[in-house]
PDB file of N, CA and C in Angstrom:
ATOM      1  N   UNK A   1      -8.201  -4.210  -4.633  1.00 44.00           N
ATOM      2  CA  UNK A   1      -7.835  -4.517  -3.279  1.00 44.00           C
ATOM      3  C   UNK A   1      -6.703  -5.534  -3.312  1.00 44.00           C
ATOM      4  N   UNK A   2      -5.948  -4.875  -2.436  1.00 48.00           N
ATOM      5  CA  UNK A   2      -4.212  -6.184  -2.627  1.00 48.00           C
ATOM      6  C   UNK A   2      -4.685  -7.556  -1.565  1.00 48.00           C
ATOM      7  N   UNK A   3      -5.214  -6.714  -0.598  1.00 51.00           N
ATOM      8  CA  UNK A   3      -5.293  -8.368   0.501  1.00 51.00           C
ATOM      9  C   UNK A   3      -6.717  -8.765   0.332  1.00 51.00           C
ATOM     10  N   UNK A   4      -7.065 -10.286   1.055  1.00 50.00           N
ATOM     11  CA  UNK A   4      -8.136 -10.738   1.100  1.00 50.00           C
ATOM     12  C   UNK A   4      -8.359 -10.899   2.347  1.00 50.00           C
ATOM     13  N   UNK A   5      -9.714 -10.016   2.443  1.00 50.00           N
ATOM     14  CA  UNK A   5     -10.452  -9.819   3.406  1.00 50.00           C
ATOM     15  C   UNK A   5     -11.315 -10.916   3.896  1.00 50.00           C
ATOM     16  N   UNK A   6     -10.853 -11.223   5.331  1.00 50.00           N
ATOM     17  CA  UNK A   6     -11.398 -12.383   6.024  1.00 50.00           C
ATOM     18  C   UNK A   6     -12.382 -11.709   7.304  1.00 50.00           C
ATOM     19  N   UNK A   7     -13.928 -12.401   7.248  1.00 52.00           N
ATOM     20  CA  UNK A   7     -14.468 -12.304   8.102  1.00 52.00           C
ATOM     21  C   UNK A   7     -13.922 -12.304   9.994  1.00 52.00           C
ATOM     22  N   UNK A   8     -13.958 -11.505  11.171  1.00 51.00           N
ATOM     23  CA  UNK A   8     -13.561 -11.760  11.944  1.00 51.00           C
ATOM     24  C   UNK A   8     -13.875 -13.323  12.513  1.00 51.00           C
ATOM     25  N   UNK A   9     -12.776 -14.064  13.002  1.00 52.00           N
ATOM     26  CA  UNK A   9     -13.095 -14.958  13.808  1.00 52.00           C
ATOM     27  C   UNK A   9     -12.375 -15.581  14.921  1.00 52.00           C
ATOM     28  N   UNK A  10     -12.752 -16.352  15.976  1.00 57.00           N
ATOM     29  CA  UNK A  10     -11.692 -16.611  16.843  1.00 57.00           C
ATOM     30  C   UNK A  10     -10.652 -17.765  16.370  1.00 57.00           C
ATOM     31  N   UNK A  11     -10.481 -17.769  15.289  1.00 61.00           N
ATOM     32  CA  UNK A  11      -9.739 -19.148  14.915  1.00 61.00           C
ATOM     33  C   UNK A  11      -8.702 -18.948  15.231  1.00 61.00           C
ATOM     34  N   UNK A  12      -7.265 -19.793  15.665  1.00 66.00           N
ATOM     35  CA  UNK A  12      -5.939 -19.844  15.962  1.00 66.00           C
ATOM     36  C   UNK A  12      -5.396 -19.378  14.549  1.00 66.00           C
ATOM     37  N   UNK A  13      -4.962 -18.407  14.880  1.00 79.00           N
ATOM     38  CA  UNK A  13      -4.218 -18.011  13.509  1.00 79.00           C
ATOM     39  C   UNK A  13      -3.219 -18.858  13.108  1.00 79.00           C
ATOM     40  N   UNK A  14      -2.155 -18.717  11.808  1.00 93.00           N
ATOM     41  CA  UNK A  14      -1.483 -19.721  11.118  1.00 93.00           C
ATOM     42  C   UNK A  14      -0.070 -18.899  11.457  1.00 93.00           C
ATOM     43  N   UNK A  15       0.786 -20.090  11.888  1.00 95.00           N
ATOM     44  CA  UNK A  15       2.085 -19.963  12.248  1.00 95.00           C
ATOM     45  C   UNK A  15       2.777 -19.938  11.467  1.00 95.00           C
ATOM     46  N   UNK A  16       3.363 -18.703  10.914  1.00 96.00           N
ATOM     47  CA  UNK A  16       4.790 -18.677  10.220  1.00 96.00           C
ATOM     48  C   UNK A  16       6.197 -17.980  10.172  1.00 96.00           C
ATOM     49  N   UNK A  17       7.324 -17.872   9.763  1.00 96.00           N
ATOM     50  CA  UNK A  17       8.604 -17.018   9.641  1.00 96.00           C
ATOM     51  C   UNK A  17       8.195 -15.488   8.791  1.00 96.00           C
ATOM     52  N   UNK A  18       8.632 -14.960   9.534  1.00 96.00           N
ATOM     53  CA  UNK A  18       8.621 -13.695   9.261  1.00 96.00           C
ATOM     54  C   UNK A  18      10.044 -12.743   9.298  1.00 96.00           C
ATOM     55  N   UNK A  19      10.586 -11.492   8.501  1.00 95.00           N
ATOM     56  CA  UNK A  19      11.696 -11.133   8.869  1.00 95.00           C
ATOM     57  C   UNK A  19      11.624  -9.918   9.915  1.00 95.00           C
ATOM     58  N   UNK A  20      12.189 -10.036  10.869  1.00 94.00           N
ATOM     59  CA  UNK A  20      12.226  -8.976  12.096  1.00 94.00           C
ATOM     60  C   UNK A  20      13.603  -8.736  12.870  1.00 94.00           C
ATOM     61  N   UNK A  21      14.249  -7.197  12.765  1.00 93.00           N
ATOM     62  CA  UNK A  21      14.669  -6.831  12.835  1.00 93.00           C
ATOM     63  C   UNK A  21      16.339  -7.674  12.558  1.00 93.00           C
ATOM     64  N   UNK A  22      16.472  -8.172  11.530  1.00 95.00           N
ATOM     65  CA  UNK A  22      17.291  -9.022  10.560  1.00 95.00           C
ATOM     66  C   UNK A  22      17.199 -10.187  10.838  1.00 95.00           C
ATOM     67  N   UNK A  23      16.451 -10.866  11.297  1.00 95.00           N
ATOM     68  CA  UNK A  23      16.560 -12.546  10.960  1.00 95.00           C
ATOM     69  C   UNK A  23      14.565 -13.212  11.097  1.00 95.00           C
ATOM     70  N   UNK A  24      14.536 -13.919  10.829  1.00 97.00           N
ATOM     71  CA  UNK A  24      13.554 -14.998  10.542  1.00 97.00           C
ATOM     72  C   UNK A  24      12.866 -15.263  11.931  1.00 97.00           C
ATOM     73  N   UNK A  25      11.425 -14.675  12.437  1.00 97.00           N
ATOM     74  CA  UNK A  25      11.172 -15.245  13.652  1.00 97.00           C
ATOM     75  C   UNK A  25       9.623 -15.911  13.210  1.00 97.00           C
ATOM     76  N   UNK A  26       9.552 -16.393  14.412  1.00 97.00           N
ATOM     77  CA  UNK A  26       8.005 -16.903  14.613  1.00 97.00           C
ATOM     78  C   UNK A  26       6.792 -15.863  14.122  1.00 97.00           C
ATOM     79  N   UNK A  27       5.553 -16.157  14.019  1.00 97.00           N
ATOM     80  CA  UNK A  27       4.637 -14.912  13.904  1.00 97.00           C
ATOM     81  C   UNK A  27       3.419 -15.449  13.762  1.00 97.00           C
ATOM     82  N   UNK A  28       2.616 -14.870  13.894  1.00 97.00           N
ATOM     83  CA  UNK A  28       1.120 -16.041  13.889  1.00 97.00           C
ATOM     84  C   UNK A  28       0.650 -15.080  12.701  1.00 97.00           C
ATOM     85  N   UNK A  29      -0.442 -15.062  11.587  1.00 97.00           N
ATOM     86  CA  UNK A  29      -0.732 -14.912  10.839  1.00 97.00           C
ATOM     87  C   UNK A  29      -2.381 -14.228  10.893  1.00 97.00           C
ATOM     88  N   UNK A  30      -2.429 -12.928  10.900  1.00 97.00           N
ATOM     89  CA  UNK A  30      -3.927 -12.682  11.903  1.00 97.00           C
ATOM     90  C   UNK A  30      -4.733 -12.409  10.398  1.00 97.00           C
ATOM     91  N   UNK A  31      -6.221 -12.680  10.373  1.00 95.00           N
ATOM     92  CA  UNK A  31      -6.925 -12.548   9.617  1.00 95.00           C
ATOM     93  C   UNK A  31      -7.789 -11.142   9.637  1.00 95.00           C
ATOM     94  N   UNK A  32      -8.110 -10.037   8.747  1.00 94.00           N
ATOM     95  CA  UNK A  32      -8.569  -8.763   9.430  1.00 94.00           C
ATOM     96  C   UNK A  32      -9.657  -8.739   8.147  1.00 94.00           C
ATOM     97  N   UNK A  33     -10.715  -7.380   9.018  1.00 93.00           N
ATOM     98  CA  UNK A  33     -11.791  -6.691   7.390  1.00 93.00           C
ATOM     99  C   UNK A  33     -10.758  -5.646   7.661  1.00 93.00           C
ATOM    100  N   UNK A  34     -10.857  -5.093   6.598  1.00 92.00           N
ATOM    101  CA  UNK A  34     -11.253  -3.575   6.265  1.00 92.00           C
ATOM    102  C   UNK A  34     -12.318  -2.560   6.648  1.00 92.00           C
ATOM    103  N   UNK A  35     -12.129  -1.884   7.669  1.00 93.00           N
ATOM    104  CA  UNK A  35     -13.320  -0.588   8.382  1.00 93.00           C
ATOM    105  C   UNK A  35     -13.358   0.272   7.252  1.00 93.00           C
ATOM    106  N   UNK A  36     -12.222   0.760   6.511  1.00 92.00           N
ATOM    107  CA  UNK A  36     -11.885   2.183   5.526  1.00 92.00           C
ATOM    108  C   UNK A  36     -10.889   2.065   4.830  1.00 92.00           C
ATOM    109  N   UNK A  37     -10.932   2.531   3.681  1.00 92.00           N
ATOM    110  CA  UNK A  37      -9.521   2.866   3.005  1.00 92.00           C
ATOM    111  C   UNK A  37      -9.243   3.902   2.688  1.00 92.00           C
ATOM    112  N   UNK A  38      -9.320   5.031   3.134  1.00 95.00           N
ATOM    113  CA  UNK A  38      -9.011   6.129   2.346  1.00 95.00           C
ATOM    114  C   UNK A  38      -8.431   7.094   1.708  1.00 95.00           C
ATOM    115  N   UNK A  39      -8.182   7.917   0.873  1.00 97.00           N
ATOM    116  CA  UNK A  39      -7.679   8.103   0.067  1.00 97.00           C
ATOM    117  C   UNK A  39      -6.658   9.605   0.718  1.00 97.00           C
ATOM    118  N   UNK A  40      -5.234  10.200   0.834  1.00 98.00           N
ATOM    119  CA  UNK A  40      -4.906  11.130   0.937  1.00 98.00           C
ATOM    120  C   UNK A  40      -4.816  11.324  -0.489  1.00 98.00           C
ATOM    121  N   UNK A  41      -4.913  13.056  -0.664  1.00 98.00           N
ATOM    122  CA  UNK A  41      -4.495  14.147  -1.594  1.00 98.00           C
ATOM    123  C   UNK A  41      -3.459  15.282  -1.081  1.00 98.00           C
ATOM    124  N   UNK A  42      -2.930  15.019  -2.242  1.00 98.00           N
ATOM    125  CA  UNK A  42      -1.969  16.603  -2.327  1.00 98.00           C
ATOM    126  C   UNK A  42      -1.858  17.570  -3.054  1.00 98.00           C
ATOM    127  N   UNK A  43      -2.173  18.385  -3.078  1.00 98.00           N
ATOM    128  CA  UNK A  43      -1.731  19.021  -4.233  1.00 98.00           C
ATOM    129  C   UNK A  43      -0.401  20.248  -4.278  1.00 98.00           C
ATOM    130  N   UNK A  44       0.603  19.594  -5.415  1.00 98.00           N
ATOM    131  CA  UNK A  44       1.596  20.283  -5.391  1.00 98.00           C
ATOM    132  C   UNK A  44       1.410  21.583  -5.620  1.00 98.00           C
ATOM    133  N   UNK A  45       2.785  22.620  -6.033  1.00 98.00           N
ATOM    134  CA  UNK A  45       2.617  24.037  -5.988  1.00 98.00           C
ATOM    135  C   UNK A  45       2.644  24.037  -7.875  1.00 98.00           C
ATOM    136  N   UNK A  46       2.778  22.928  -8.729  1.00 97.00           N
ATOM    137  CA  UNK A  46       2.634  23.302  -9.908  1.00 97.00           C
ATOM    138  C   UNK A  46       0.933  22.314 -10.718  1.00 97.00           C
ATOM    139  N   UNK A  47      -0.039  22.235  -9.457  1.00 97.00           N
ATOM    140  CA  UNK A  47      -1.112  21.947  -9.676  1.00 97.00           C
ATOM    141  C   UNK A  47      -1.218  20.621 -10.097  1.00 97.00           C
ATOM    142  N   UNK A  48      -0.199  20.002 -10.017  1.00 98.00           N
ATOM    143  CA  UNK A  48      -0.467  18.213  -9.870  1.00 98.00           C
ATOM    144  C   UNK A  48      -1.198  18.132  -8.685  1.00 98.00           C
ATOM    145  N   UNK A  49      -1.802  16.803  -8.735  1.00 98.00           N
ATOM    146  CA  UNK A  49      -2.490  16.502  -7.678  1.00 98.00           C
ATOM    147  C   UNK A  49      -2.589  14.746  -7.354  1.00 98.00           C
ATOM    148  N   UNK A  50      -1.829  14.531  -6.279  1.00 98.00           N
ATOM    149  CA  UNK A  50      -1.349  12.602  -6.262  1.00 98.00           C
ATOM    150  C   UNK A  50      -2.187  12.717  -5.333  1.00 98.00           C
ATOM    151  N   UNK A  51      -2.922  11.553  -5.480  1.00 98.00           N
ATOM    152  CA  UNK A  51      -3.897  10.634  -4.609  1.00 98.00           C
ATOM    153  C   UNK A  51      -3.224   9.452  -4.054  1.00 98.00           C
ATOM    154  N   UNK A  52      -2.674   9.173  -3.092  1.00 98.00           N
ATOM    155  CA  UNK A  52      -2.385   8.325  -2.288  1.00 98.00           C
ATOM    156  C   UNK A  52      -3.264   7.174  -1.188  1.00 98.00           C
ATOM    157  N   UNK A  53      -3.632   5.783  -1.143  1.00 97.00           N
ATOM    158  CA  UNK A  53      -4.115   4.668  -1.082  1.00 97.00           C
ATOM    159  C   UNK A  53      -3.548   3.740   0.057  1.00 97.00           C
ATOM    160  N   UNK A  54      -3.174   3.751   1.319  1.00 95.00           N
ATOM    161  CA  UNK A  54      -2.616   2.569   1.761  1.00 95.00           C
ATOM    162  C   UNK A  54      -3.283   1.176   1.989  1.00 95.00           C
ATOM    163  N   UNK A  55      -2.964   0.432   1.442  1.00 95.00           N
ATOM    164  CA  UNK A  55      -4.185  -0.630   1.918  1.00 95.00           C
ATOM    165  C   UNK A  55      -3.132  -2.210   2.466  1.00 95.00           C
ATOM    166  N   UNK A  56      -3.491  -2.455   3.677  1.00 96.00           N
ATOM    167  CA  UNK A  56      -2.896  -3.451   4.206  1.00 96.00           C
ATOM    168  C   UNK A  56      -3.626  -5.067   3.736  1.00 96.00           C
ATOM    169  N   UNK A  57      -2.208  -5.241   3.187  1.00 95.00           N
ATOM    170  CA  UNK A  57      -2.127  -6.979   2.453  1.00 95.00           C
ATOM    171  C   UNK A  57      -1.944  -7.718   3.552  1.00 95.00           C
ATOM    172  N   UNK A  58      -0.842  -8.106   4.398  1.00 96.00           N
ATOM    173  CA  UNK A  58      -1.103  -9.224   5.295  1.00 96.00           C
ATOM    174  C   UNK A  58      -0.347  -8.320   6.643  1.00 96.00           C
ATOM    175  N   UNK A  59      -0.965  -8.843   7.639  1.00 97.00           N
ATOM    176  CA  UNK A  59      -0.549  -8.556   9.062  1.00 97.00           C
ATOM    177  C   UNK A  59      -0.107  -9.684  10.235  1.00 97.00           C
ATOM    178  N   UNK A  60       0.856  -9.591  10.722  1.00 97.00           N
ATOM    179  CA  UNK A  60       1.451 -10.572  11.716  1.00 97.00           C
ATOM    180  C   UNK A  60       1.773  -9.854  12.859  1.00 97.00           C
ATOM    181  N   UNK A  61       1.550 -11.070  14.264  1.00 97.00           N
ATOM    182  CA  UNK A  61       1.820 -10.851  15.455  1.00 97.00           C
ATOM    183  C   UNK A  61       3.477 -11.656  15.827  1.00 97.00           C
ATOM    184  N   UNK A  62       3.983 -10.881  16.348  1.00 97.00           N
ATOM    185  CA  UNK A  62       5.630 -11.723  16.334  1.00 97.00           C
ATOM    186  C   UNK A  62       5.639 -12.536  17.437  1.00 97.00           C
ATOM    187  N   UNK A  63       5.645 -13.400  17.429  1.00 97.00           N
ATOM    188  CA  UNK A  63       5.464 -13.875  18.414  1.00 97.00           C
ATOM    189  C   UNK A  63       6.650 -14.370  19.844  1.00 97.00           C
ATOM    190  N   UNK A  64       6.194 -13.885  21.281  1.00 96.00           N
ATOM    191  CA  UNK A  64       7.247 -13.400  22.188  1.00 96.00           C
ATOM    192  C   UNK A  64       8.100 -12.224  22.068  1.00 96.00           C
ATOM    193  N   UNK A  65       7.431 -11.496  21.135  1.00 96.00           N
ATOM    194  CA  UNK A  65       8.310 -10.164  20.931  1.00 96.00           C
ATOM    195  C   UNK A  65       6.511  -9.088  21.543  1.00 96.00           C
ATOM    196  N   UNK A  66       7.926  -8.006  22.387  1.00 97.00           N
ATOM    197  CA  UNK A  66       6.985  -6.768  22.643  1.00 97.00           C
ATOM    198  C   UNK A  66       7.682  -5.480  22.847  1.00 97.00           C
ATOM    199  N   UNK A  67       6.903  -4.750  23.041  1.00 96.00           N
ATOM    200  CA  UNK A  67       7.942  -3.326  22.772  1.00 96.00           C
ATOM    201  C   UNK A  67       7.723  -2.647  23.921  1.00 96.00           C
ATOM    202  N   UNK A  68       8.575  -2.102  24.224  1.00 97.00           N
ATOM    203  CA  UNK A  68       8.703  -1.094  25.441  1.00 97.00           C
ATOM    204  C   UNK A  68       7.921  -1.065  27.148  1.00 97.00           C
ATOM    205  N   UNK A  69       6.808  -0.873  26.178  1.00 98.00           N
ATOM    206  CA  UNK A  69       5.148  -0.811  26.904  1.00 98.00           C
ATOM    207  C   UNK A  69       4.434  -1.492  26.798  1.00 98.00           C
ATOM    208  N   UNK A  70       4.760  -3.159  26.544  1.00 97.00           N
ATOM    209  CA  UNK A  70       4.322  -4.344  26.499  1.00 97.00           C
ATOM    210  C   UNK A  70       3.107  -4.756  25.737  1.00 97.00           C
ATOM    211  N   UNK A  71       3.338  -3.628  24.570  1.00 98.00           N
ATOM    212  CA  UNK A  71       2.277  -4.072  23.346  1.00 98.00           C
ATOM    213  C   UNK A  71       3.015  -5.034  22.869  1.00 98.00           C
ATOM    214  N   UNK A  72       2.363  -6.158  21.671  1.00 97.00           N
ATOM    215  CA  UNK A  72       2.882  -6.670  21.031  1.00 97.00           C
ATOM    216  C   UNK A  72       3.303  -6.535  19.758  1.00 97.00           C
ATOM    217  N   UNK A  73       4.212  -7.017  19.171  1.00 97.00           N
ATOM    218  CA  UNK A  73       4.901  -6.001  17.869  1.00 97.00           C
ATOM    219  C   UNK A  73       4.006  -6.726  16.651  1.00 97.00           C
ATOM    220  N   UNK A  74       4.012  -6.245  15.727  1.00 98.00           N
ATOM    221  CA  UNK A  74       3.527  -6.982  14.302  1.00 98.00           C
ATOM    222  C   UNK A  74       3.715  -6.498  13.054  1.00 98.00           C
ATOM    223  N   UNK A  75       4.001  -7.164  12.556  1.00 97.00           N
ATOM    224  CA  UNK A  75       4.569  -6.962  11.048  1.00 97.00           C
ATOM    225  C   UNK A  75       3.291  -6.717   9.889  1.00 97.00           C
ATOM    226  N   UNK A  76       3.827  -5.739   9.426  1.00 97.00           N
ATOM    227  CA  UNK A  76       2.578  -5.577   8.602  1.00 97.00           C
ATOM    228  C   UNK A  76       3.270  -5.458   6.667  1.00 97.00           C
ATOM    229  N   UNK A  77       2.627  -5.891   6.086  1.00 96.00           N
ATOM    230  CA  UNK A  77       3.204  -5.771   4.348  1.00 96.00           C
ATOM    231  C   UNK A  77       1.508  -4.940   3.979  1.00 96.00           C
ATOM    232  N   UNK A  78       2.404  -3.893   3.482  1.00 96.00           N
ATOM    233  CA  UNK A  78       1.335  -2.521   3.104  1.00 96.00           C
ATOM    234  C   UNK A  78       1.463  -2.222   1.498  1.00 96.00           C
ATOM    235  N   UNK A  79       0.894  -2.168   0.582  1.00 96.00           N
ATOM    236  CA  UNK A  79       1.092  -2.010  -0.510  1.00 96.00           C
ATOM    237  C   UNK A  79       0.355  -0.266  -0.640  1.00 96.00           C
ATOM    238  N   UNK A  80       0.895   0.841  -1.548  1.00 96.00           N
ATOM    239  CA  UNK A  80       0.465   2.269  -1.958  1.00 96.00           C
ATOM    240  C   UNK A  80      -0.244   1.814  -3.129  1.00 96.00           C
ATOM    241  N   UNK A  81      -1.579   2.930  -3.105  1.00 96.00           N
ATOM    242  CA  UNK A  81      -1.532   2.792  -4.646  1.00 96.00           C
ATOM    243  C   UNK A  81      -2.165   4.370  -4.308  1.00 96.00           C
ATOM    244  N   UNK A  82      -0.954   4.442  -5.722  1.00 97.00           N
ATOM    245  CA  UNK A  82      -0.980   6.273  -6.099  1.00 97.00           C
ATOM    246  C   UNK A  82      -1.803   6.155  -7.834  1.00 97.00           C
ATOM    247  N   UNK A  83      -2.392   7.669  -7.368  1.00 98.00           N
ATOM    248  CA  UNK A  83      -2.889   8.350  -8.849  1.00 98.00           C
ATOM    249  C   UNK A  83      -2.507   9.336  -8.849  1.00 98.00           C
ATOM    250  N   UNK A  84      -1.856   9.889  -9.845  1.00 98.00           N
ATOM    251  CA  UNK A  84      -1.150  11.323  -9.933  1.00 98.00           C
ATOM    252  C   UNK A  84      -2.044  12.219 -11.321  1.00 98.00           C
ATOM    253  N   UNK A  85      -2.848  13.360 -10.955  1.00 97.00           N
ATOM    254  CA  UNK A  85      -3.709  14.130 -11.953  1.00 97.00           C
ATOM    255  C   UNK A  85      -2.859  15.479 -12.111  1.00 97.00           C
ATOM    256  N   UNK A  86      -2.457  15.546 -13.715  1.00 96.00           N
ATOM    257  CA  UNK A  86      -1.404  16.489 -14.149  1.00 96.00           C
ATOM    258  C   UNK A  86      -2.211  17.600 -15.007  1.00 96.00           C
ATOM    259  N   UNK A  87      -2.110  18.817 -14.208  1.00 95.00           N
ATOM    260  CA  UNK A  87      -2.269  19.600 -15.242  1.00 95.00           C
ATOM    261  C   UNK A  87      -2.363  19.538 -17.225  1.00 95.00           C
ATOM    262  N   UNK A  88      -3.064  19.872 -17.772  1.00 93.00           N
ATOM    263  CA  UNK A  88      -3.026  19.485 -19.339  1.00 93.00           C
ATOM    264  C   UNK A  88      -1.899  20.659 -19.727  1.00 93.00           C
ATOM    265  N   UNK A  89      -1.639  21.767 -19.194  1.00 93.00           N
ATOM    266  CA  UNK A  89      -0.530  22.534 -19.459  1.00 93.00           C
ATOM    267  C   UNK A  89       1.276  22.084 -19.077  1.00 93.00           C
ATOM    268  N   UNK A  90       1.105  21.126 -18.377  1.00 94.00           N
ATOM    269  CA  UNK A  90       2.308  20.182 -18.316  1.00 94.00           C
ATOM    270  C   UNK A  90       2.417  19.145 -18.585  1.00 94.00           C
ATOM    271  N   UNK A  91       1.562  18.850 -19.586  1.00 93.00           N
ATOM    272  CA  UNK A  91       1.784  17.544 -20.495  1.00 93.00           C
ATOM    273  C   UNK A  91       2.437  17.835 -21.904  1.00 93.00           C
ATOM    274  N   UNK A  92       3.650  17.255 -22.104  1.00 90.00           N
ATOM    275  CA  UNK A  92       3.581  16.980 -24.003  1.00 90.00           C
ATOM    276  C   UNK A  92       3.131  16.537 -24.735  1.00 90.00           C
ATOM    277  N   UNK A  93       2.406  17.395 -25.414  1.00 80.00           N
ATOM    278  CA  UNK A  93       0.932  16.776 -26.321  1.00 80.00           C
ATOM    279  C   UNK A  93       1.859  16.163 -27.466  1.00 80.00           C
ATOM    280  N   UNK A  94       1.612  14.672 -27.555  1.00 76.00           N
ATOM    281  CA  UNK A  94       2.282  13.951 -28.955  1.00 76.00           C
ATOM    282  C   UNK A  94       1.509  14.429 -30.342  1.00 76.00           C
ATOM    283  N   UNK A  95       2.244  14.921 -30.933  1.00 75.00           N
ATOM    284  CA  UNK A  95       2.241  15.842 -32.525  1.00 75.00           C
ATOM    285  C   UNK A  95       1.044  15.016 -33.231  1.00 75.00           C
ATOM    286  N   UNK A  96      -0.082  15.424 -33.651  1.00 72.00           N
ATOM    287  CA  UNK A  96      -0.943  14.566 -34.614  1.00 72.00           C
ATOM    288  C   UNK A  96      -0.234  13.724 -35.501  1.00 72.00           C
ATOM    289  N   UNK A  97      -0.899  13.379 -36.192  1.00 70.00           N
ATOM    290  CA  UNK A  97      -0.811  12.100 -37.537  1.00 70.00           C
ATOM    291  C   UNK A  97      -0.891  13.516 -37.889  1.00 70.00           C
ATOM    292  N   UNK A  98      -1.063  14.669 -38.916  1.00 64.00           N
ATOM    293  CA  UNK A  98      -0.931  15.215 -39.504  1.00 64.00           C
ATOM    294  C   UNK A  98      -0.004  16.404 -39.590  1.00 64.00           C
ATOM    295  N   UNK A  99       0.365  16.769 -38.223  1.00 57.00           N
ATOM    296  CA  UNK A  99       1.714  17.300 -38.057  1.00 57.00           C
ATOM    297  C   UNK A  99       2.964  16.475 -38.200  1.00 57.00           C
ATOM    298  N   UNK A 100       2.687  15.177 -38.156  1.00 56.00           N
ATOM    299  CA  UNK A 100       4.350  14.190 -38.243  1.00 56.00           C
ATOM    300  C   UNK A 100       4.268  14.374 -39.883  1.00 56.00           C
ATOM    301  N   UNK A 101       3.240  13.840 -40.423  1.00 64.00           N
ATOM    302  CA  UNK A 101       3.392  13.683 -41.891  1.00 64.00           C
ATOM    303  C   UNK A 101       3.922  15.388 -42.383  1.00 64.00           C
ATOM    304  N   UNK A 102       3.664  16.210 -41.689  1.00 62.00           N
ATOM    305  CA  UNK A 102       4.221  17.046 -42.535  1.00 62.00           C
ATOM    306  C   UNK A 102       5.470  17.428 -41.986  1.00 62.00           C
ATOM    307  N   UNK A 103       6.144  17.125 -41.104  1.00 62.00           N
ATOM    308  CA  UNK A 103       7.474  17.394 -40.632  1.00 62.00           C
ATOM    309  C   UNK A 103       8.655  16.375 -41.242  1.00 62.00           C
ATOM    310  N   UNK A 104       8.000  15.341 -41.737  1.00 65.00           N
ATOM    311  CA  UNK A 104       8.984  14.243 -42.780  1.00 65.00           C
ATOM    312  C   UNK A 104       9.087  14.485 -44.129  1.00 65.00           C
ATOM    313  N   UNK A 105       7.905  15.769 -44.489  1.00 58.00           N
ATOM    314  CA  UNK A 105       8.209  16.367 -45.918  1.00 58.00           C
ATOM    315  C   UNK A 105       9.480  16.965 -45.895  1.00 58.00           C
TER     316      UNK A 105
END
């Protein structure tokens, strides 16, 4: 897990700079759990198969900024974590210890 998961609470979140839409603004610093993480799959047309992970590290409210429809905007830093499962027919199997020794004869 990339972020640390904080119990909900009403505490005043922590004020800091954040970058939004090119410069440095205000942002309060919100504390969240985790409900789910779950996992997408794909599988390509040559039978790989990547497992894809988003899991949110830290989240911010911008503060005096809103969008359109008077939600408020927030910045979020999201880290992937991929697993990619490869066919054994598209791997290059590295030559034994006993096939190298005999290819240096």
């Amino acid at each position: 897990m990339i972020g640390t998961l904080i119990p909900r609470t009403r505490e005043l979140a922590k004020r800091v700079e954040v970058d939004f839409e090119g410069k440095r603004v205000p942002a309060d610093q919100l504390n969240f759990t985790s409900n789910a993480e779950p996992w997408t799959e794909y599988e390509l047309e040559d039978g790989t198969v990547i497992r894809i992970k988003s899991v949110l590290a830290q989240v911010f409210r911008v503060v005096d900024q809103y969008l359109p429809n008077g939600e408020p905007v927030y910045v979020m830093q999201i880290g992937n974590l991929p697993v990619v499962t490869i066919p054994s027919e598209l791997k290059r199997h590295a030559p034994t210890e006993s096939a190298a020794e005999e290819e240096e004869r």
